[in-house]
PDB file of C-alpha atoms in Angstrom:
ATOM      1  CA  MET A  22      49.384  34.299 -14.329  1.00 85.00           C
ATOM      2  CA  ARG A  23      51.366  32.628 -17.092  1.00 87.00           C
ATOM      3  CA  ARG A  24      54.442  32.462 -15.060  1.00 90.00           C
ATOM      4  CA  ASP A  25      52.638  30.740 -12.028  1.00 90.00           C
ATOM      5  CA  ARG A  26      50.103  28.755 -13.946  1.00 90.00           C
ATOM      6  CA  GLN A  27      51.408  25.409 -12.445  1.00 92.00           C
ATOM      7  CA  LEU A  28      51.104  26.699  -8.903  1.00 92.00           C
ATOM      8  CA  LEU A  29      47.673  28.218  -9.577  1.00 91.00           C
ATOM      9  CA  LEU A  30      46.480  24.903 -11.087  1.00 92.00           C
ATOM     10  CA  LEU A  31      47.692  23.182  -7.865  1.00 93.00           C
ATOM     11  CA  PHE A  32      45.813  25.787  -5.823  1.00 93.00           C
ATOM     12  CA  ILE A  33      42.473  25.128  -7.453  1.00 93.00           C
ATOM     13  CA  PRO A  34      41.501  22.211  -5.077  1.00 93.00           C
ATOM     14  CA  CYS A  35      42.099  24.526  -2.128  1.00 93.00           C
ATOM     15  CA  ILE A  36      39.888  27.224  -3.640  1.00 93.00           C
ATOM     16  CA  VAL A  37      37.133  24.678  -4.428  1.00 94.00           C
ATOM     17  CA  PHE A  38      37.329  23.334  -0.872  1.00 94.00           C
ATOM     18  CA  TYR A  39      36.935  26.752   0.792  1.00 92.00           C
ATOM     19  CA  VAL A  40      34.164  27.890  -1.585  1.00 92.00           C
ATOM     20  CA  VAL A  41      32.152  24.687  -1.089  1.00 92.00           C
ATOM     21  CA  PHE A  42      32.778  23.961   2.600  1.00 90.00           C
ATOM     22  CA  ARG A  43      33.533  27.389   4.104  1.00 85.00           C
ATOM     23  CA  TYR A  44      31.961  30.230   2.047  1.00 89.00           C
ATOM     24  CA  GLY A  45      29.053  28.192   0.656  1.00 86.00           C
ATOM     25  CA  PRO A  46      27.499  27.310   3.978  1.00 83.00           C
ATOM     26  CA  LEU A  47      27.422  31.018   4.937  1.00 84.00           C
ATOM     27  CA  TYR A  48      24.278  31.175   2.892  1.00 84.00           C
ATOM     28  CA  GLY A  49      22.567  29.057   5.506  1.00 83.00           C
ATOM     29  CA  LEU A  50      23.097  31.579   8.215  1.00 85.00           C
ATOM     30  CA  VAL A  51      20.058  33.473   6.989  1.00 88.00           C
ATOM     31  CA  ILE A  52      17.868  30.742   8.762  1.00 89.00           C
ATOM     32  CA  ALA A  53      19.110  32.162  12.043  1.00 89.00           C
ATOM     33  CA  PHE A  54      16.818  35.169  11.339  1.00 91.00           C
ATOM     34  CA  LYS A  55      13.767  33.123  10.195  1.00 88.00           C
ATOM     35  CA  ASP A  56      11.396  30.550  11.513  1.00 87.00           C
ATOM     36  CA  TYR A  57      12.858  27.904   9.208  1.00 85.00           C
ATOM     37  CA  SER A  58      10.619  25.157   7.845  1.00 84.00           C
ATOM     38  CA  VAL A  59      12.037  22.291   5.833  1.00 82.00           C
ATOM     39  CA  PHE A  60       8.915  22.238   3.587  1.00 83.00           C
ATOM     40  CA  GLN A  61       8.894  25.983   2.871  1.00 84.00           C
ATOM     41  CA  GLY A  62      12.644  26.272   2.280  1.00 81.00           C
ATOM     42  CA  VAL A  63      15.001  29.084   3.254  1.00 81.00           C
ATOM     43  CA  TRP A  64      13.450  31.912   1.387  1.00 83.00           C
ATOM     44  CA  GLY A  65       9.858  30.680   1.909  1.00 83.00           C
ATOM     45  CA  SER A  66      10.154  30.610   5.682  1.00 85.00           C
ATOM     46  CA  GLU A  67       8.797  33.388   7.797  1.00 86.00           C
ATOM     47  CA  TRP A  68      11.321  36.238   8.677  1.00 88.00           C
ATOM     48  CA  VAL A  69      11.470  36.732  12.466  1.00 87.00           C
ATOM     49  CA  GLY A  70      14.522  39.004  12.787  1.00 86.00           C
ATOM     50  CA  LEU A  71      16.433  38.757  16.132  1.00 88.00           C
ATOM     51  CA  GLU A  72      13.808  36.646  17.750  1.00 90.00           C
ATOM     52  CA  ASN A  73      15.944  33.460  17.896  1.00 89.00           C
ATOM     53  CA  PHE A  74      18.832  35.450  19.453  1.00 91.00           C
ATOM     54  CA  GLN A  75      16.610  37.023  22.103  1.00 91.00           C
ATOM     55  CA  LYS A  76      15.241  33.719  22.929  1.00 90.00           C
ATOM     56  CA  PHE A  77      18.708  32.352  23.335  1.00 89.00           C
ATOM     57  CA  PHE A  78      20.073  35.188  25.377  1.00 90.00           C
ATOM     58  CA  GLY A  79      16.976  34.946  27.588  1.00 88.00           C
ATOM     59  CA  ASN A  80      17.444  31.247  28.189  1.00 86.00           C
ATOM     60  CA  GLN A  81      18.515  30.279  31.606  1.00 85.00           C
ATOM     61  CA  ASP A  82      21.101  28.002  30.059  1.00 86.00           C
ATOM     62  CA  PHE A  83      22.936  30.770  28.307  1.00 90.00           C
ATOM     63  CA  TRP A  84      25.445  31.744  31.038  1.00 91.00           C
ATOM     64  CA  MET A  85      25.966  28.006  31.901  1.00 91.00           C
ATOM     65  CA  LEU A  86      26.997  27.336  28.267  1.00 90.00           C
ATOM     66  CA  PHE A  87      29.046  30.445  28.039  1.00 91.00           C
ATOM     67  CA  ARG A  88      30.905  29.572  31.255  1.00 91.00           C
ATOM     68  CA  ASN A  89      31.459  25.892  30.351  1.00 91.00           C
ATOM     69  CA  THR A  90      32.691  26.735  26.860  1.00 91.00           C
ATOM     70  CA  PHE A  91      35.042  29.490  27.998  1.00 91.00           C
ATOM     71  CA  LEU A  92      36.568  27.488  30.946  1.00 92.00           C
ATOM     72  CA  LEU A  93      37.159  24.294  28.830  1.00 91.00           C
ATOM     73  CA  GLY A  94      38.805  26.416  26.124  1.00 89.00           C
ATOM     74  CA  PHE A  95      40.684  28.530  28.535  1.00 91.00           C
ATOM     75  CA  PHE A  96      42.111  25.579  30.516  1.00 92.00           C
ATOM     76  CA  THR A  97      43.029  23.713  27.384  1.00 90.00           C
ATOM     77  CA  LEU A  98      44.816  26.807  26.013  1.00 89.00           C
ATOM     78  CA  ILE A  99      46.629  27.556  29.258  1.00 90.00           C
ATOM     79  CA  PHE A 100      47.721  24.055  30.096  1.00 89.00           C
ATOM     80  CA  GLY A 101      47.969  22.668  26.537  1.00 87.00           C
ATOM     81  CA  PHE A 102      49.747  25.358  24.728  1.00 89.00           C
ATOM     82  CA  PRO A 103      53.180  25.151  26.487  1.00 90.00           C
ATOM     83  CA  PHE A 104      53.475  21.358  26.304  1.00 91.00           C
ATOM     84  CA  PRO A 105      54.195  21.123  22.526  1.00 91.00           C
ATOM     85  CA  ILE A 106      56.748  23.881  22.882  1.00 91.00           C
ATOM     86  CA  ILE A 107      58.435  22.178  25.698  1.00 90.00           C
ATOM     87  CA  LEU A 108      58.403  18.797  23.930  1.00 89.00           C
ATOM     88  CA  ALA A 109      59.845  20.237  20.803  1.00 89.00           C
ATOM     89  CA  VAL A 110      62.714  22.033  22.691  1.00 89.00           C
ATOM     90  CA  LEU A 111      63.523  18.912  24.659  1.00 88.00           C
ATOM     91  CA  LEU A 112      63.440  16.666  21.506  1.00 87.00           C
ATOM     92  CA  ASN A 113      65.797  19.113  19.789  1.00 85.00           C
ATOM     93  CA  GLU A 114      68.303  18.542  22.655  1.00 83.00           C
ATOM     94  CA  VAL A 115      68.179  14.812  22.456  1.00 83.00           C
ATOM     95  CA  ARG A 116      71.225  13.363  20.706  1.00 81.00           C
ATOM     96  CA  VAL A 117      70.426   9.671  20.852  1.00 83.00           C
ATOM     97  CA  LYS A 118      68.485   9.224  17.478  1.00 83.00           C
ATOM     98  CA  TRP A 119      66.644   6.000  18.277  1.00 84.00           C
ATOM     99  CA  PHE A 120      65.382   7.402  21.521  1.00 85.00           C
ATOM    100  CA  LYS A 121      64.298  10.591  19.873  1.00 83.00           C
ATOM    101  CA  LYS A 122      62.487   8.800  17.093  1.00 84.00           C
ATOM    102  CA  SER A 123      60.745   6.615  19.652  1.00 85.00           C
ATOM    103  CA  ILE A 124      59.517   9.564  21.649  1.00 84.00           C
ATOM    104  CA  GLN A 125      58.412  11.276  18.431  1.00 82.00           C
ATOM    105  CA  THR A 126      56.423   8.218  17.243  1.00 83.00           C
ATOM    106  CA  PHE A 127      54.625   7.713  20.620  1.00 85.00           C
ATOM    107  CA  SER A 128      53.784  11.425  20.824  1.00 84.00           C
ATOM    108  CA  TYR A 129      52.397  11.597  17.319  1.00 84.00           C
ATOM    109  CA  LEU A 130      50.350   8.428  17.638  1.00 85.00           C
ATOM    110  CA  PRO A 131      47.276   9.933  19.173  1.00 85.00           C
ATOM    111  CA  ALA A 132      46.902  12.394  16.207  1.00 83.00           C
ATOM    112  CA  PHE A 133      46.066   9.411  14.004  1.00 85.00           C
ATOM    113  CA  LEU A 134      43.351   8.183  16.248  1.00 86.00           C
ATOM    114  CA  SER A 135      39.757   9.286  15.969  1.00 87.00           C
ATOM    115  CA  VAL A 136      37.905  11.111  18.694  1.00 88.00           C
ATOM    116  CA  VAL A 137      35.690   8.074  19.225  1.00 90.00           C
ATOM    117  CA  ILE A 138      38.776   5.827  19.809  1.00 91.00           C
ATOM    118  CA  ILE A 139      40.371   8.352  22.188  1.00 89.00           C
ATOM    119  CA  SER A 140      37.072   8.760  24.091  1.00 89.00           C
ATOM    120  CA  SER A 141      36.628   4.980  24.373  1.00 90.00           C
ATOM    121  CA  MET A 142      40.214   4.599  25.764  1.00 90.00           C
ATOM    122  CA  ILE A 143      39.446   7.344  28.298  1.00 90.00           C
ATOM    123  CA  ILE A 144      36.186   5.499  29.327  1.00 89.00           C
ATOM    124  CA  ASP A 145      38.050   2.201  29.663  1.00 89.00           C
ATOM    125  CA  PHE A 146      40.968   3.655  31.599  1.00 89.00           C
ATOM    126  CA  LEU A 147      38.596   5.342  34.068  1.00 87.00           C
ATOM    127  CA  SER A 148      36.153   2.481  34.414  1.00 85.00           C
ATOM    128  CA  PRO A 149      35.199   1.922  37.988  1.00 83.00           C
ATOM    129  CA  THR A 150      35.307  -1.843  37.668  1.00 81.00           C
ATOM    130  CA  HIS A 151      38.216  -2.789  35.381  1.00 82.00           C
ATOM    131  CA  GLY A 152      39.818   0.640  34.505  1.00 82.00           C
ATOM    132  CA  LEU A 153      43.588   0.912  34.759  1.00 86.00           C
ATOM    133  CA  ILE A 154      43.384   4.074  36.924  1.00 87.00           C
ATOM    134  CA  ASN A 155      40.996   2.621  39.471  1.00 83.00           C
ATOM    135  CA  GLN A 156      42.998  -0.679  39.539  1.00 86.00           C
ATOM    136  CA  PHE A 157      46.068   1.317  40.482  1.00 85.00           C
ATOM    137  CA  LEU A 158      44.168   3.265  43.135  1.00 84.00           C
ATOM    138  CA  SER A 159      42.902   0.045  44.531  1.00 84.00           C
ATOM    139  CA  PHE A 160      46.398  -1.427  44.598  1.00 82.00           C
ATOM    140  CA  LEU A 161      47.551   1.775  46.665  1.00 82.00           C
ATOM    141  CA  GLY A 162      44.696   1.142  49.138  1.00 82.00           C
ATOM    142  CA  PHE A 163      42.352   3.904  47.951  1.00 81.00           C
ATOM    143  CA  GLU A 164      38.698   3.416  47.082  1.00 83.00           C
ATOM    144  CA  LYS A 165      37.670   3.196  43.389  1.00 80.00           C
ATOM    145  CA  LYS A 166      36.138   6.348  42.031  1.00 83.00           C
ATOM    146  CA  TYR A 167      33.481   6.962  39.449  1.00 86.00           C
ATOM    147  CA  PHE A 168      35.432   9.687  37.620  1.00 86.00           C
ATOM    148  CA  LEU A 169      33.111  10.260  34.650  1.00 85.00           C
ATOM    149  CA  ILE A 170      29.961  10.861  36.757  1.00 86.00           C
ATOM    150  CA  ASP A 171      31.781  13.307  39.084  1.00 86.00           C
ATOM    151  CA  PRO A 172      31.381  16.932  37.888  1.00 88.00           C
ATOM    152  CA  ASN A 173      34.574  18.002  39.576  1.00 89.00           C
ATOM    153  CA  TRP A 174      36.597  15.646  37.313  1.00 90.00           C
ATOM    154  CA  PHE A 175      35.119  16.321  34.035  1.00 91.00           C
ATOM    155  CA  ARG A 176      37.177  19.447  33.108  1.00 91.00           C
ATOM    156  CA  PRO A 177      40.564  17.884  34.273  1.00 91.00           C
ATOM    157  CA  ILE A 178      39.787  14.708  32.321  1.00 91.00           C
ATOM    158  CA  TYR A 179      38.919  16.683  29.201  1.00 91.00           C
ATOM    159  CA  VAL A 180      41.947  19.013  29.294  1.00 91.00           C
ATOM    160  CA  ILE A 181      44.472  16.217  30.088  1.00 91.00           C
ATOM    161  CA  SER A 182      43.100  14.094  27.294  1.00 90.00           C
ATOM    162  CA  GLU A 183      43.153  16.958  24.887  1.00 90.00           C
ATOM    163  CA  VAL A 184      46.760  17.789  25.800  1.00 90.00           C
ATOM    164  CA  TRP A 185      47.835  14.157  25.349  1.00 89.00           C
ATOM    165  CA  ALA A 186      45.956  13.845  21.998  1.00 88.00           C
ATOM    166  CA  THR A 187      47.342  17.060  20.416  1.00 87.00           C
ATOM    167  CA  MET A 188      50.769  17.604  22.045  1.00 88.00           C
ATOM    168  CA  GLY A 189      52.894  15.472  19.650  1.00 85.00           C
ATOM    169  CA  TYR A 190      51.162  16.669  16.487  1.00 86.00           C
ATOM    170  CA  GLN A 191      51.630  20.303  17.333  1.00 87.00           C
ATOM    171  CA  ALA A 192      55.220  19.835  18.408  1.00 89.00           C
ATOM    172  CA  ILE A 193      55.973  19.068  14.663  1.00 88.00           C
ATOM    173  CA  ILE A 194      55.388  22.851  13.954  1.00 89.00           C
ATOM    174  CA  TYR A 195      57.840  23.942  16.568  1.00 90.00           C
ATOM    175  CA  LEU A 196      60.441  21.340  15.527  1.00 88.00           C
ATOM    176  CA  ALA A 197      60.142  22.733  11.913  1.00 89.00           C
ATOM    177  CA  ALA A 198      60.681  26.212  13.319  1.00 89.00           C
ATOM    178  CA  ILE A 199      63.738  25.106  15.263  1.00 88.00           C
ATOM    179  CA  ALA A 200      65.104  23.422  12.139  1.00 86.00           C
ATOM    180  CA  GLY A 201      64.972  26.782  10.365  1.00 87.00           C
ATOM    181  CA  ILE A 202      67.199  28.471  12.938  1.00 86.00           C
ATOM    182  CA  SER A 203      70.640  29.177  11.352  1.00 85.00           C
ATOM    183  CA  PRO A 204      73.335  26.563  12.600  1.00 84.00           C
ATOM    184  CA  THR A 205      75.895  29.351  12.513  1.00 87.00           C
ATOM    185  CA  LEU A 206      74.338  30.855  15.629  1.00 86.00           C
ATOM    186  CA  TYR A 207      74.954  27.604  17.619  1.00 84.00           C
ATOM    187  CA  GLU A 208      78.475  27.389  16.237  1.00 85.00           C
ATOM    188  CA  ALA A 209      79.279  30.950  17.207  1.00 87.00           C
ATOM    189  CA  SER A 210      77.872  30.436  20.690  1.00 85.00           C
ATOM    190  CA  LYS A 211      80.056  27.330  21.151  1.00 83.00           C
ATOM    191  CA  VAL A 212      83.055  29.384  20.230  1.00 84.00           C
ATOM    192  CA  ASP A 213      82.025  31.953  22.929  1.00 82.00           C
ATOM    193  CA  GLY A 214      81.852  29.200  25.503  1.00 83.00           C
ATOM    194  CA  ALA A 215      78.038  28.720  25.718  1.00 81.00           C
ATOM    195  CA  ASN A 216      76.707  25.427  26.932  1.00 83.00           C
ATOM    196  CA  ARG A 217      73.516  23.639  25.779  1.00 81.00           C
ATOM    197  CA  TRP A 218      71.371  25.371  28.416  1.00 84.00           C
ATOM    198  CA  HIS A 219      72.663  28.801  27.218  1.00 84.00           C
ATOM    199  CA  MET A 220      72.058  27.929  23.590  1.00 85.00           C
ATOM    200  CA  MET A 221      68.534  26.810  24.299  1.00 85.00           C
ATOM    201  CA  ARG A 222      67.784  29.793  26.298  1.00 84.00           C
ATOM    202  CA  HIS A 223      69.286  32.511  24.084  1.00 85.00           C
ATOM    203  CA  ILE A 224      69.047  30.969  20.626  1.00 86.00           C
ATOM    204  CA  THR A 225      66.421  28.201  20.420  1.00 86.00           C
ATOM    205  CA  ILE A 226      63.649  29.839  22.429  1.00 87.00           C
ATOM    206  CA  PRO A 227      64.015  33.288  20.844  1.00 87.00           C
ATOM    207  CA  GLY A 228      64.085  31.794  17.452  1.00 87.00           C
ATOM    208  CA  LEU A 229      60.768  30.070  18.253  1.00 88.00           C
ATOM    209  CA  MET A 230      58.966  33.108  19.417  1.00 87.00           C
ATOM    210  CA  PRO A 231      57.508  34.299  16.107  1.00 86.00           C
ATOM    211  CA  THR A 232      55.971  30.791  15.517  1.00 87.00           C
ATOM    212  CA  VAL A 233      54.799  30.750  19.220  1.00 87.00           C
ATOM    213  CA  ILE A 234      53.015  34.103  18.787  1.00 84.00           C
ATOM    214  CA  VAL A 235      51.246  33.086  15.532  1.00 83.00           C
ATOM    215  CA  MET A 236      50.190  29.748  17.094  1.00 86.00           C
ATOM    216  CA  PHE A 237      48.952  31.548  20.226  1.00 85.00           C
ATOM    217  CA  ILE A 238      46.804  33.800  18.238  1.00 81.00           C
ATOM    218  CA  LEU A 239      45.287  30.910  16.181  1.00 81.00           C
ATOM    219  CA  ASN A 240      44.779  28.844  19.394  1.00 84.00           C
ATOM    220  CA  THR A 241      43.112  31.792  21.196  1.00 81.00           C
ATOM    221  CA  GLY A 242      40.725  32.250  18.242  1.00 75.00           C
ATOM    222  CA  ASN A 243      39.849  28.568  18.432  1.00 79.00           C
ATOM    223  CA  MET A 244      39.499  28.609  22.236  1.00 82.00           C
ATOM    224  CA  PHE A 245      35.847  29.231  22.075  1.00 81.00           C
ATOM    225  CA  ARG A 246      35.252  26.534  19.361  1.00 81.00           C
ATOM    226  CA  ILE A 247      34.946  23.431  21.469  1.00 84.00           C
ATOM    227  CA  GLY A 248      34.151  20.461  19.311  1.00 81.00           C
ATOM    228  CA  TYR A 249      31.108  18.578  20.249  1.00 83.00           C
ATOM    229  CA  GLU A 250      32.444  15.099  19.555  1.00 86.00           C
ATOM    230  CA  LYS A 251      34.493  14.396  22.689  1.00 89.00           C
ATOM    231  CA  VAL A 252      32.173  16.272  25.064  1.00 89.00           C
ATOM    232  CA  LEU A 253      29.238  14.365  23.558  1.00 89.00           C
ATOM    233  CA  LEU A 254      31.024  11.065  24.204  1.00 89.00           C
ATOM    234  CA  LEU A 255      32.205  11.789  27.672  1.00 88.00           C
ATOM    235  CA  TYR A 256      29.465  13.700  29.333  1.00 86.00           C
ATOM    236  CA  ASN A 257      26.214  12.520  30.920  1.00 84.00           C
ATOM    237  CA  PRO A 258      23.190  14.072  32.690  1.00 82.00           C
ATOM    238  CA  LEU A 259      25.198  14.217  35.965  1.00 86.00           C
ATOM    239  CA  THR A 260      27.864  16.362  34.438  1.00 87.00           C
ATOM    240  CA  TYR A 261      25.764  18.592  32.217  1.00 85.00           C
ATOM    241  CA  ASP A 262      26.192  21.581  34.524  1.00 88.00           C
ATOM    242  CA  VAL A 263      30.041  21.620  33.856  1.00 90.00           C
ATOM    243  CA  ALA A 264      30.235  19.850  30.490  1.00 89.00           C
ATOM    244  CA  ASP A 265      27.498  21.207  28.262  1.00 88.00           C
ATOM    245  CA  VAL A 266      28.935  23.591  25.712  1.00 90.00           C
ATOM    246  CA  PHE A 267      27.611  25.596  22.745  1.00 90.00           C
ATOM    247  CA  SER A 268      28.396  22.916  20.179  1.00 89.00           C
ATOM    248  CA  THR A 269      26.682  20.165  22.070  1.00 90.00           C
ATOM    249  CA  TYR A 270      23.704  22.450  22.690  1.00 90.00           C
ATOM    250  CA  VAL A 271      23.574  23.158  18.917  1.00 90.00           C
ATOM    251  CA  TYR A 272      23.591  19.423  18.287  1.00 90.00           C
ATOM    252  CA  ARG A 273      20.783  18.762  20.527  1.00 88.00           C
ATOM    253  CA  LYS A 274      18.661  21.652  19.438  1.00 88.00           C
ATOM    254  CA  GLY A 275      19.381  21.468  15.777  1.00 87.00           C
ATOM    255  CA  LEU A 276      19.522  17.700  15.009  1.00 86.00           C
ATOM    256  CA  LEU A 277      17.590  16.059  17.911  1.00 86.00           C
ATOM    257  CA  GLU A 278      14.872  18.621  18.416  1.00 86.00           C
ATOM    258  CA  SER A 279      14.840  20.021  14.792  1.00 84.00           C
ATOM    259  CA  SER A 280      15.004  23.624  15.938  1.00 87.00           C
ATOM    260  CA  TYR A 281      17.123  24.667  13.033  1.00 88.00           C
ATOM    261  CA  SER A 282      16.798  28.385  13.248  1.00 90.00           C
ATOM    262  CA  TYR A 283      17.409  28.519  16.976  1.00 90.00           C
ATOM    263  CA  ALA A 284      20.497  26.213  16.602  1.00 90.00           C
ATOM    264  CA  ALA A 285      21.769  28.381  13.667  1.00 90.00           C
ATOM    265  CA  ALA A 286      21.485  31.480  15.884  1.00 91.00           C
ATOM    266  CA  VAL A 287      23.475  29.742  18.722  1.00 90.00           C
ATOM    267  CA  GLY A 288      26.089  28.632  16.319  1.00 88.00           C
ATOM    268  CA  MET A 289      26.438  32.093  14.736  1.00 89.00           C
ATOM    269  CA  PHE A 290      26.876  33.658  18.157  1.00 90.00           C
ATOM    270  CA  GLU A 291      29.610  31.151  18.975  1.00 87.00           C
ATOM    271  CA  SER A 292      31.480  31.974  15.690  1.00 86.00           C
ATOM    272  CA  ALA A 293      31.021  35.690  16.383  1.00 87.00           C
ATOM    273  CA  VAL A 294      32.650  35.362  19.762  1.00 86.00           C
ATOM    274  CA  ALA A 295      35.482  33.262  18.377  1.00 83.00           C
ATOM    275  CA  LEU A 296      36.120  35.900  15.793  1.00 84.00           C
ATOM    276  CA  VAL A 297      36.285  38.710  18.385  1.00 86.00           C
ATOM    277  CA  MET A 298      38.671  36.677  20.551  1.00 82.00           C
ATOM    278  CA  LEU A 299      40.849  36.032  17.444  1.00 80.00           C
ATOM    279  CA  LEU A 300      41.117  39.702  16.602  1.00 82.00           C
ATOM    280  CA  GLY A 301      41.643  40.584  20.279  1.00 80.00           C
ATOM    281  CA  ALA A 302      44.522  38.018  20.572  1.00 76.00           C
ATOM    282  CA  ASN A 303      46.164  39.490  17.431  1.00 75.00           C
ATOM    283  CA  GLN A 304      45.975  43.041  18.888  1.00 78.00           C
ATOM    284  CA  LEU A 305      47.412  41.842  22.268  1.00 73.00           C
ATOM    285  CA  SER A 306      50.320  40.068  20.454  1.00 69.00           C
ATOM    286  CA  LYS A 307      51.187  43.283  18.634  1.00 71.00           C
ATOM    287  CA  ARG A 308      51.331  45.183  21.888  1.00 71.00           C
ATOM    288  CA  ILE A 309      53.361  42.522  23.657  1.00 64.00           C
ATOM    289  CA  GLY A 310      55.684  41.220  20.840  1.00 57.00           C
ATOM    290  CA  GLY A 311      55.328  43.897  18.197  1.00 54.00           C
ATOM    291  CA  SER A 312      53.935  41.485  15.618  1.00 54.00           C
ATOM    292  CA  GLY A 313      50.774  39.665  14.753  1.00 54.00           C
ATOM    293  CA  LEU A 314      48.995  37.962  11.931  1.00 52.00           C
ATOM    294  CA  TRP A 315      47.640  41.300  10.551  1.00 52.00           C
TER     295      TRP A 315
END
C-alpha cells in the first residue's frame, strides 16, 4: 500500500465511477420484482415476485424483440469485427506517412461524432428527395428509393453505419498490438527471404491473435446490448417489426408509459442474456485458442 500509494491515489476516480454508476444502480433492480410506485418508494411498493417477468415472456412482442436484438447484434459482430483488424493490418503495411496519417484521420473521425449527428447524416444521405444516394441512383437511371421506410433495408443500413462509425476507433487497439510485436522477428524473416506478404501472414496476424480473441469475447458479450439511441433515431412505425429491440422497448415502457417495474424486468433479462453470452464466448475461445479472459 505504501509503495503503490501514488497509483492507488490515481485509481480512486475509477473506483468512485464504478461504485456510483455501475454497482450503485444495482440497488434499483429490486423494482423488477415489485409493483413500483414513485410515491411509495422502492421499499414501500408492493412485492409481486416474478409477475413482471411472466408478463414479459408471455407478451407477443417478446420473440420479435429477441429476434431483432440478436440479429442486429449478430450481423454487426460478423460484418463489423473483421474490418478494424483488416484496416490495422493494411495501415501497418503503408510506408507513405502522409497517406497513412490521412487514412487514420478520416477513419477515426466518426468516433468523435455523436450518435445524433451520425444518424442525421444517414437520414440526409438516404433522403428520397435530396439524398446523395438517391441522387446517384437517379443519375444511373434507377428510381429513387425510400430506404428508411423499407423494412428490408433497416438492418443493412444499421450494420453498415455501425461499421463505418466504429472501424477506425477500434483499429487503434490492433495498431497498438502490432506495435508491440518485436521488430527482430521482421528482421529475421527478411534475412530468411520473406516478403511483406509472408511477414504479414506469419508474424503480424499471429501476433494479433491474443488481442483478437480478447476483443472477440468482449464484442460477443456486448452483442446483445444494442443501444437505443441510433435505433430510436432511425426507425419508424413501418420498420418496427425488424428494428424494435430490447433497449427501445425499455425506453418506451419505462420513460414514456411509466411502467418502471416492467421496464426494469426487461432490462434485467437483457443484461442476464448478455452475461451468459460473454461467459459462453470466453469458454469457446478457450476451446479454440487455448486462452480466454478468465
